[in-house]
Tab-separated table of C-alpha atoms and ligand atoms in Angstrom:
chain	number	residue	atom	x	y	z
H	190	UNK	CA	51.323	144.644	72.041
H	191	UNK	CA	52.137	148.503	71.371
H	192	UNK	CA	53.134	148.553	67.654
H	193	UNK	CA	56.943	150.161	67.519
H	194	UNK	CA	57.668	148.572	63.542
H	195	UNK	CA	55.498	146.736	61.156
H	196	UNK	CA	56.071	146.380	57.916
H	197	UNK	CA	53.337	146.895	55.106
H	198	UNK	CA	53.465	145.569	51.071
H	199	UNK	CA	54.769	148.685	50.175
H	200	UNK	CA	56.246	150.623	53.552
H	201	UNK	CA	57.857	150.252	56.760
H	202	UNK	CA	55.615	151.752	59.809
H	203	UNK	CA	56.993	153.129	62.604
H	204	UNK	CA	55.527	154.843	65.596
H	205	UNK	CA	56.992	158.420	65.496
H	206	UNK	CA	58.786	158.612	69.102
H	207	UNK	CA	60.216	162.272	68.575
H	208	UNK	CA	56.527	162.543	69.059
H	209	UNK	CA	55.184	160.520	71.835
H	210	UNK	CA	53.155	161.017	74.214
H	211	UNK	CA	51.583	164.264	73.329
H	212	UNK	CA	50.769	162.511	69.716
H	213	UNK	CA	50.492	158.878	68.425
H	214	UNK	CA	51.694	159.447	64.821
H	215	UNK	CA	52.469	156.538	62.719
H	216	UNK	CA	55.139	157.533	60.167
H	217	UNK	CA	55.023	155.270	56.506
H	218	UNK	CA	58.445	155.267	55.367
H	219	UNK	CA	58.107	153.864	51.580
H	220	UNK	CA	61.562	153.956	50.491
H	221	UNK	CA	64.932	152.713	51.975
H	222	UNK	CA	66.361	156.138	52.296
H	223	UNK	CA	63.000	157.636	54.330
H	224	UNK	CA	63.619	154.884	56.951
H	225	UNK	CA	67.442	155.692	56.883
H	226	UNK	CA	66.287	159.374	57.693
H	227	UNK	CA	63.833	157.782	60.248
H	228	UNK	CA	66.474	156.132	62.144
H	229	UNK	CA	68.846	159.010	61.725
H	230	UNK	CA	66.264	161.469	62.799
H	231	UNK	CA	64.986	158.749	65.864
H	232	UNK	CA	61.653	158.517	65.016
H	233	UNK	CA	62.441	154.712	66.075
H	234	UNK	CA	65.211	154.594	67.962
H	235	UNK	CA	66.918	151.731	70.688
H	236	UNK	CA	69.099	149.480	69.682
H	237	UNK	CA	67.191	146.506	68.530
H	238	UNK	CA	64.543	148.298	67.086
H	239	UNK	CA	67.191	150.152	64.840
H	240	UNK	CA	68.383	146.933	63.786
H	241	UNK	CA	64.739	145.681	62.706
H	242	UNK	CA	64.295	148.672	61.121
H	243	UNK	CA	67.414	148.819	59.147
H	244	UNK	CA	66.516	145.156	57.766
H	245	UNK	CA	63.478	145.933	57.179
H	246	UNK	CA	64.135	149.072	55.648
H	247	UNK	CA	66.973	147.011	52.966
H	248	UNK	CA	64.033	144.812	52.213
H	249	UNK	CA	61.644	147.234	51.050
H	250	UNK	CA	64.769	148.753	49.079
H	251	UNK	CA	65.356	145.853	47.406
H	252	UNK	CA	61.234	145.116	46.981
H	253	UNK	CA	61.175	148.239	45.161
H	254	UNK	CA	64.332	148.092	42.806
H	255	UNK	CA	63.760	148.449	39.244
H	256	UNK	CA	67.215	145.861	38.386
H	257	UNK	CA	65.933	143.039	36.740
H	258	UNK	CA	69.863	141.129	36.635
H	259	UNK	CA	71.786	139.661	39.633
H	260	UNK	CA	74.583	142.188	39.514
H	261	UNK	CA	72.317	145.496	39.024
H	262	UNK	CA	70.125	143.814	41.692
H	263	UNK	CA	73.932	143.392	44.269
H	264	UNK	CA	74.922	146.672	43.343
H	265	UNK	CA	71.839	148.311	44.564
H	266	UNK	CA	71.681	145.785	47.714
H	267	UNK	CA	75.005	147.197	48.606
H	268	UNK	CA	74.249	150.582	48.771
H	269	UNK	CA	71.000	150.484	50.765
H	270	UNK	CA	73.023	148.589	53.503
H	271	UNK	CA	75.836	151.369	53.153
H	272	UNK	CA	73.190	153.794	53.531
H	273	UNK	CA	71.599	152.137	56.632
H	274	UNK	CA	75.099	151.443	58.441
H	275	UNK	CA	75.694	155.183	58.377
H	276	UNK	CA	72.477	156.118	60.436
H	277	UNK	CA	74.080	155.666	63.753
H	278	UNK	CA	77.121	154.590	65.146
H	279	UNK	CA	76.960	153.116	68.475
H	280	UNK	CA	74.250	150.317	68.743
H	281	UNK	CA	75.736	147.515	66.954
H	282	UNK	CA	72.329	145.895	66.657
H	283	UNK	CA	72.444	147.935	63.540
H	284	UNK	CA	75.565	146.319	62.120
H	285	UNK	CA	74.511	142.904	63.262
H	286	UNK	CA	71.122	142.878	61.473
H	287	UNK	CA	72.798	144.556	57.849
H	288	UNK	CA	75.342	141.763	58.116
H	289	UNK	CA	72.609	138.858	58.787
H	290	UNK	CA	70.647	140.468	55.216
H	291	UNK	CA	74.382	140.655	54.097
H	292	UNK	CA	74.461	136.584	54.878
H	293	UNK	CA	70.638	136.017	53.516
H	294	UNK	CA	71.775	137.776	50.346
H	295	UNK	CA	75.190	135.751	49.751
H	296	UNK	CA	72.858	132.633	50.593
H	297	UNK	CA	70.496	133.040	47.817
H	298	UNK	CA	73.290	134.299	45.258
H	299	UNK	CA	75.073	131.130	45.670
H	300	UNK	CA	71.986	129.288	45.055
H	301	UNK	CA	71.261	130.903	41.946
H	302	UNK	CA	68.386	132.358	42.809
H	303	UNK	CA	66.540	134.679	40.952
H	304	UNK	CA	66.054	138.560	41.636
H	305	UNK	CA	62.330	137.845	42.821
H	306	UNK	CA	63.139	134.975	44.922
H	307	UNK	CA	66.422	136.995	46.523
H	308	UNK	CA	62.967	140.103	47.398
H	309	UNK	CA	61.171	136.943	48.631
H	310	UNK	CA	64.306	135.799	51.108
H	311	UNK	CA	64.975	139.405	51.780
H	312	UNK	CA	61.443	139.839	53.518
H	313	UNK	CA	61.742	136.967	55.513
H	314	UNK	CA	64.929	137.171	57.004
H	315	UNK	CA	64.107	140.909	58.402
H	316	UNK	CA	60.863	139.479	59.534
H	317	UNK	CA	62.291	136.660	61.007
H	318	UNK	CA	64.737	139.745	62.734
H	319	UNK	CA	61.891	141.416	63.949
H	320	UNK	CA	60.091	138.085	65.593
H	321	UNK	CA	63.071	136.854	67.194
H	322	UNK	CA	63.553	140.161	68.815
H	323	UNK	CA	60.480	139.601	70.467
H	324	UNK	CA	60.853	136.212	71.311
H	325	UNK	CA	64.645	136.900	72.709
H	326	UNK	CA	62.766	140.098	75.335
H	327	UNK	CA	60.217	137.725	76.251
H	328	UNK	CA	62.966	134.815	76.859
H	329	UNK	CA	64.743	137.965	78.830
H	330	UNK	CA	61.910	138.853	81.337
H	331	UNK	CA	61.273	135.153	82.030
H	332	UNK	CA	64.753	134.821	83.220
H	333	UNK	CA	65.174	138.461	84.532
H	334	UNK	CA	62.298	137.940	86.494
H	335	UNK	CA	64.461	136.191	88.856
H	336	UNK	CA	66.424	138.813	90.202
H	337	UNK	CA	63.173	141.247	90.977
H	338	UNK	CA	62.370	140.766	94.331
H	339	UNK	CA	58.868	140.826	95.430
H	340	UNK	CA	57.062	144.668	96.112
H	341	UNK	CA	60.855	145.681	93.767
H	342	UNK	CA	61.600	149.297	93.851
H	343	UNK	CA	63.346	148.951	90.168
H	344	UNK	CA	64.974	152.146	88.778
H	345	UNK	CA	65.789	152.439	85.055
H	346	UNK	CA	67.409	154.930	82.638
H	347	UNK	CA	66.445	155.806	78.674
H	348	UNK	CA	63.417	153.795	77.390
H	349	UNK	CA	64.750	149.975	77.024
H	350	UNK	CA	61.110	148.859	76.511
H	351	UNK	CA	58.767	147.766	73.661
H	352	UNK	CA	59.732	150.760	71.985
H	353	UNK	CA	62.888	150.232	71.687
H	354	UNK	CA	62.689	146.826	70.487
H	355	UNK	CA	60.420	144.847	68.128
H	356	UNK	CA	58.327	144.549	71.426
H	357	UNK	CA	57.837	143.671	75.024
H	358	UNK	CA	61.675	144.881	75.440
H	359	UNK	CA	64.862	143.888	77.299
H	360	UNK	CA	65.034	146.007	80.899
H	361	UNK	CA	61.264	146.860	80.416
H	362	UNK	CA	60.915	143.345	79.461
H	363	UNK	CA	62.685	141.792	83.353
H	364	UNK	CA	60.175	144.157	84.659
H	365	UNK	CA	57.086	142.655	82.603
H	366	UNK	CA	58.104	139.469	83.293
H	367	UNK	CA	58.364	139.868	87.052
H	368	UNK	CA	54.730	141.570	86.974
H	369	UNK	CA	53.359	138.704	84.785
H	370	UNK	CA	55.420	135.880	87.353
H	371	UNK	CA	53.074	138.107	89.824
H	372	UNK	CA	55.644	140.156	91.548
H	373	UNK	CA	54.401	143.898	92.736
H	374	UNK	CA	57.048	146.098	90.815
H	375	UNK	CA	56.828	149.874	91.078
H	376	UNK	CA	59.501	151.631	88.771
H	377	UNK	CA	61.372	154.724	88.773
H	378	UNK	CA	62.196	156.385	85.405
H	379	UNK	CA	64.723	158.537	85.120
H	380	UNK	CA	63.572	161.551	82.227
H	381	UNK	CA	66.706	161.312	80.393
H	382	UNK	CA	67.872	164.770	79.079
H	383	UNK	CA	68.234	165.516	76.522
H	384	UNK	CA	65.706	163.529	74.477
H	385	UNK	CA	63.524	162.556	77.617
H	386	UNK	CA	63.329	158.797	76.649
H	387	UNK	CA	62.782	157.962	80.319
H	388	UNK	CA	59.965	160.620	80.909
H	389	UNK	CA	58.272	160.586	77.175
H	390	UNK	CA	58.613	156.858	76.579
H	391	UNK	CA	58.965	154.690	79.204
H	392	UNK	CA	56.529	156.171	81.535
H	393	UNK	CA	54.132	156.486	78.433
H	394	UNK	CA	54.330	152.523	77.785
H	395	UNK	CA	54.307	151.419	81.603
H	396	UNK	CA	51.958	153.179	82.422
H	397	UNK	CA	49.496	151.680	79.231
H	398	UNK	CA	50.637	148.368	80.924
H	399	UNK	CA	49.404	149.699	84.506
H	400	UNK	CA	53.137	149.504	85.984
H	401	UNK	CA	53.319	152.569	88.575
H	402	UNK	CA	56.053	154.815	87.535
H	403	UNK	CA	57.646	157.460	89.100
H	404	UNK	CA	59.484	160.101	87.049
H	405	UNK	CA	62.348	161.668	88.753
H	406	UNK	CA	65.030	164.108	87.085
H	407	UNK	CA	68.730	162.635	86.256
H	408	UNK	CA	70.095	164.219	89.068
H	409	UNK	CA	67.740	162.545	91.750
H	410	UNK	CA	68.804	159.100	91.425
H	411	UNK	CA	71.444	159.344	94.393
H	412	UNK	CA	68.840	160.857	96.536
H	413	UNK	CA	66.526	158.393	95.867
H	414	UNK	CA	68.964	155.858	96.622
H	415	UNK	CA	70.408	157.070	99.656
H	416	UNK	CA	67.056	157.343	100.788
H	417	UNK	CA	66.725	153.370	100.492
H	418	UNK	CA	64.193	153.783	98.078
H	419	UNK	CA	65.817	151.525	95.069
H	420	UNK	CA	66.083	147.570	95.311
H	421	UNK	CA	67.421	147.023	91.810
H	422	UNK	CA	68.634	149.200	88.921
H	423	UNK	CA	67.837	147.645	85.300
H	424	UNK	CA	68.831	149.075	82.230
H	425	UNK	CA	69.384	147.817	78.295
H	426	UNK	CA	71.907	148.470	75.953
H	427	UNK	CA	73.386	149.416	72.576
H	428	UNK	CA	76.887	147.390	72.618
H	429	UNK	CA	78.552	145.367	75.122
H	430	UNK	CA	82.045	144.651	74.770
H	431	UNK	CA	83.958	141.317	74.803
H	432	UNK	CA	84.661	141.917	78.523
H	433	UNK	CA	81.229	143.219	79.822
H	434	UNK	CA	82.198	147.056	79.548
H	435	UNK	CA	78.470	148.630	78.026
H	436	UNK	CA	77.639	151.377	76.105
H	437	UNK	CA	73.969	152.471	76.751
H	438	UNK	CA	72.207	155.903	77.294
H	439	UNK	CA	74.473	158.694	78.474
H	440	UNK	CA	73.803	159.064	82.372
H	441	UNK	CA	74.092	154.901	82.838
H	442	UNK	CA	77.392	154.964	83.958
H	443	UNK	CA	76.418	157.862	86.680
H	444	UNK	CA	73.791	155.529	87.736
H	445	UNK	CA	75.716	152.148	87.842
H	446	UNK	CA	78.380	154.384	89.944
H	447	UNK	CA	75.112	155.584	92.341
H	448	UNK	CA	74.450	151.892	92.203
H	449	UNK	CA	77.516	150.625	93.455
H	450	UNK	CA	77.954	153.168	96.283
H	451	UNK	CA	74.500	151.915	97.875
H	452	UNK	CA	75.095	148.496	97.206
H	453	UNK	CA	71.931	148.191	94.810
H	454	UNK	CA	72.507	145.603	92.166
H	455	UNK	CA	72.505	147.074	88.489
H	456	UNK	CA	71.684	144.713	85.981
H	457	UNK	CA	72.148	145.150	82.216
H	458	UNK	CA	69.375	142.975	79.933
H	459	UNK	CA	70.215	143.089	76.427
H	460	UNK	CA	69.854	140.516	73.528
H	461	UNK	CA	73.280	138.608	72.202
H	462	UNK	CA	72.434	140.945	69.243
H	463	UNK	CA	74.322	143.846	71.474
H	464	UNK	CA	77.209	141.567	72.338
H	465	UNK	CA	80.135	142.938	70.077
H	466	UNK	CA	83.072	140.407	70.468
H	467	UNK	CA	85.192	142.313	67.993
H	468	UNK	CA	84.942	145.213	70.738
H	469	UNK	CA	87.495	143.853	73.546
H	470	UNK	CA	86.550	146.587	75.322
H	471	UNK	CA	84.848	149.819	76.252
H	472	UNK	CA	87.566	152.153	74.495
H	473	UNK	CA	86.715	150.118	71.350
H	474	UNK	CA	82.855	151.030	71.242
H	475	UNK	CA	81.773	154.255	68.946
H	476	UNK	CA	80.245	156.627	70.806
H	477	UNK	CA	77.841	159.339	68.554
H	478	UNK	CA	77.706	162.862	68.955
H	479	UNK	CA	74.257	164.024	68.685
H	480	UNK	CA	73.369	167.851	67.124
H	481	UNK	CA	73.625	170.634	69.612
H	482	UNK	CA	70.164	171.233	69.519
H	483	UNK	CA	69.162	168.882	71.216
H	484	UNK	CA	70.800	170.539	74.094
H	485	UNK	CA	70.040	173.987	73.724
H	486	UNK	CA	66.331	173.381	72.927
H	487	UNK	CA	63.624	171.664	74.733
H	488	UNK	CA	60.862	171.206	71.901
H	489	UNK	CA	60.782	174.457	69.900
H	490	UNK	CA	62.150	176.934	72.931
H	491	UNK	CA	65.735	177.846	73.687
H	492	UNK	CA	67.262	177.055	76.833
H	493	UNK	CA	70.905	178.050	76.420
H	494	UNK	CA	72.408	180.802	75.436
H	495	UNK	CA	73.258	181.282	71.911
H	496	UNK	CA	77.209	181.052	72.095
H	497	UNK	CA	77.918	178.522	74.925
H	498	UNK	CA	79.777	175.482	74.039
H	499	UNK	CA	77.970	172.343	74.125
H	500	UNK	CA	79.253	168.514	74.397
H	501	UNK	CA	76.240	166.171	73.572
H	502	UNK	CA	77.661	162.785	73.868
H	503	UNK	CA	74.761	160.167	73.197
H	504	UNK	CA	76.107	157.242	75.280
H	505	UNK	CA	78.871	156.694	77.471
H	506	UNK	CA	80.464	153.141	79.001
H	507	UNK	CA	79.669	151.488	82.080
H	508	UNK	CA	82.501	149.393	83.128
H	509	UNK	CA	81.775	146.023	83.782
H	510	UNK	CA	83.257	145.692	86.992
H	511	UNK	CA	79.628	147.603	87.635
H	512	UNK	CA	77.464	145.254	86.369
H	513	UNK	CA	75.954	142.385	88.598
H	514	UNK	CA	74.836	140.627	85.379
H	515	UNK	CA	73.860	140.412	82.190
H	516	UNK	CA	70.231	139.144	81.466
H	517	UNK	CA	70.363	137.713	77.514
H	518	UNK	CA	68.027	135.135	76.051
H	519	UNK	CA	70.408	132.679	76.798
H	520	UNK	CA	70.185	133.316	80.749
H	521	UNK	CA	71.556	135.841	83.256
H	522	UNK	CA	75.350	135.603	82.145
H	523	UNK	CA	78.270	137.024	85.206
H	524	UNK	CA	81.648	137.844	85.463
H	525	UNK	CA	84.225	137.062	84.311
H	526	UNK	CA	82.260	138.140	81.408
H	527	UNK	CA	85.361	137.793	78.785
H	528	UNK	CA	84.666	133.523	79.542
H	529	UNK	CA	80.845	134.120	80.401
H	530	UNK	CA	79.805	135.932	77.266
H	531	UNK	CA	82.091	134.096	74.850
H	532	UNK	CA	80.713	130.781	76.242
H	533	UNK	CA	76.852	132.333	75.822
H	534	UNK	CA	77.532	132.875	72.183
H	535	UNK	CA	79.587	128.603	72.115
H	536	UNK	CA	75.997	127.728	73.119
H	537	UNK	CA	73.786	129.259	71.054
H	538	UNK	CA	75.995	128.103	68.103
H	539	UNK	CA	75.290	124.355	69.301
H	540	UNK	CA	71.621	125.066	69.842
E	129	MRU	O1	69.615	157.149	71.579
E	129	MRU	P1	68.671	156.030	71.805
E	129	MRU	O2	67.336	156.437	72.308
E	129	MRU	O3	68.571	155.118	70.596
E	129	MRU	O4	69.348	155.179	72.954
E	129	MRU	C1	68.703	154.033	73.412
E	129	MRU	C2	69.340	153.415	74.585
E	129	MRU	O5	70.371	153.839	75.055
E	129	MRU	C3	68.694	152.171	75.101
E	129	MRU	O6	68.861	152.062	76.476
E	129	MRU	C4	69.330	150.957	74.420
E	129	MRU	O7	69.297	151.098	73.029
E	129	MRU	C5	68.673	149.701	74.800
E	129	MRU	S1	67.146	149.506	74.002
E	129	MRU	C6	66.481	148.018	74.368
């Protein structure tokens, strides 16, 4: 499986993605601020793959403190999650995996535990992160598989593959797990401007996996679809709201719109990791503001004009009105999502 995180004794690994594919460049990160520049900087990026690499990236923190007593030791533990919950603002798999190392942490306080057992706890519970992220995007594609039709014309927007998770990932995961139930599944990738997720990443890793992709510019998708040549539209996510509304790549609401018009069903697959019940809706969902380069520049060569205004929003919100479903671990969850979602998260708490 392609390897987006791993963690080492003494670093967290990540495959640099600002990179890929001209280079394969594995980046050690051997202190809790490098990978809270790494995640800032998106050499990893995706939402559950920030998450495991926040937790991860707390744990070698702590591994590494000096403090030898239990309040020194909090103190520290504190800051590093500060430091990770300011990397980015919108996926809230990032939030959701500092407060699970927050809960680990309380845990072994209360038990007494000493500052080499709390290291011990704190490497397992990011570890255990990371695995159940890959076990929740292969429980995805097994149910997402479901809505693929046979010889499936699936388009998809950003890079919501192994890349972006701990592995196998949530939209690119429905579309593994259709091609592993046996299903013929050609994709289309949109490039996604301005960091080219779609065209860098996404094609990069389906194609390793031998999944025909097409590449088409942002602007092509209503062609494409008017042209009958989409059957499904899947993409991930970096928070849904209490009611369904997502946040994901900018340019997914344009598509779910597109979608909608042709009467092509547009499915979201994200972990219960994304779900943000605090969010009641779209409004409440942070949306980041990336650095005008980005816009202005494609690699190292201007683009724009020096001078010209530029709006760079990073994500914008589908409403859910949109989406057909939501594919989780849990199953393939529908509106009304406000009952549906809040009853997905009733289960797993029984489970
Ligand atoms: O800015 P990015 O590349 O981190 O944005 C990623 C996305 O929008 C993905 O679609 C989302 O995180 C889902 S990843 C499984």
């Amino acid at each position: 499986m392609l390897p987006t995180i791993a963690r080492e004794a003494d670093a967290v690994v990540m495959i640099d993605q600002r990179k890929l594919p001209a280079e394969e460049i594995y980046v050690r990160c051997k202190t809790a601020p490098e990978v809270a520049r790494a995640i800032r900087t998106m050499v990893i990026r995706g939402a559950p793959a920030i998450g495991v690499a926040a937790a991860m990236g707390i744990a070698l923190g702590m591994r590494r403190s000096a403090a030898t007593g239990t309040q020194k030791f909090a103190a520290e533990f504190h800051k590093t999650c500060e430091l990770m919950a300011a990397t980015r603002p919108t996926a809230v798999n990032l939030f959701w995996a500092i407060d699970r190392m927050k809960r680990s942490f309380g845990a072994a306080a209360r038990a007494g535990e000493s500052v080499g057992q709390i290291k011990d706890r704190l490497d397992s519970e990011s570890m255990a992160i990371h695995d159940e992220d890959v076990a929740s995007c292969r429980a995805m594609g097994a149910f997402g598989a479901e809505v693929v039709p046979s010889n499936a014309r699936v388009l998809t927007h950003c890079n919501a593959g192994a890349l972006a998770t701990a592995g196998y990932g949530t939209a690119l995961g429905v579309i593994r797990g259709a091609v592993e139930k046996g299903k013929r599944v050609v994709v289309f990738a949109d490039e996604t401007r301005p960091f080219l997720q779609g065209a860098r990443l996404t094609a990069w890793e389906l194609l390793r996996d031998g999944i025909e992709t097409t590449i088409i510019a942002d602007n092509m998708s209503g062609a494409l679809m008017q042209q009958g040549r989409v059957d499904l539209v899947v993409v991930g996510a970096d928070r849904i709201a209490a009611n369904g509304d997502t946040a994901n790549k900018i340019g997914t609401y344009t598509v779910a719109v597109l979608a909608r018009e042709h009467k092509i069903p547009f499915y979201v697959a994200a972990p219960l990791s994304t779900i943000d019940l605090n969010a009641p809706d779209g409004e409440h969902i942070p949306i980041e503001e990336r650095q005008a380069r980005e816009m202005t520049h494609v690699g190292s060569s201007r683009i724009a004009p020096a001078g010209a205004l530029i709006w760079n929003p990073a994500f914008d919100v589908t409403p859910h009105r949109f989406i057909a479903g939501i594919i989780t671990e849990r199953g393939i969850v529908r509106a009304p999502y406000t009952e549906s979602l809040k009853q997905a998260f009733e289960e797993r708490a029984l489970a």
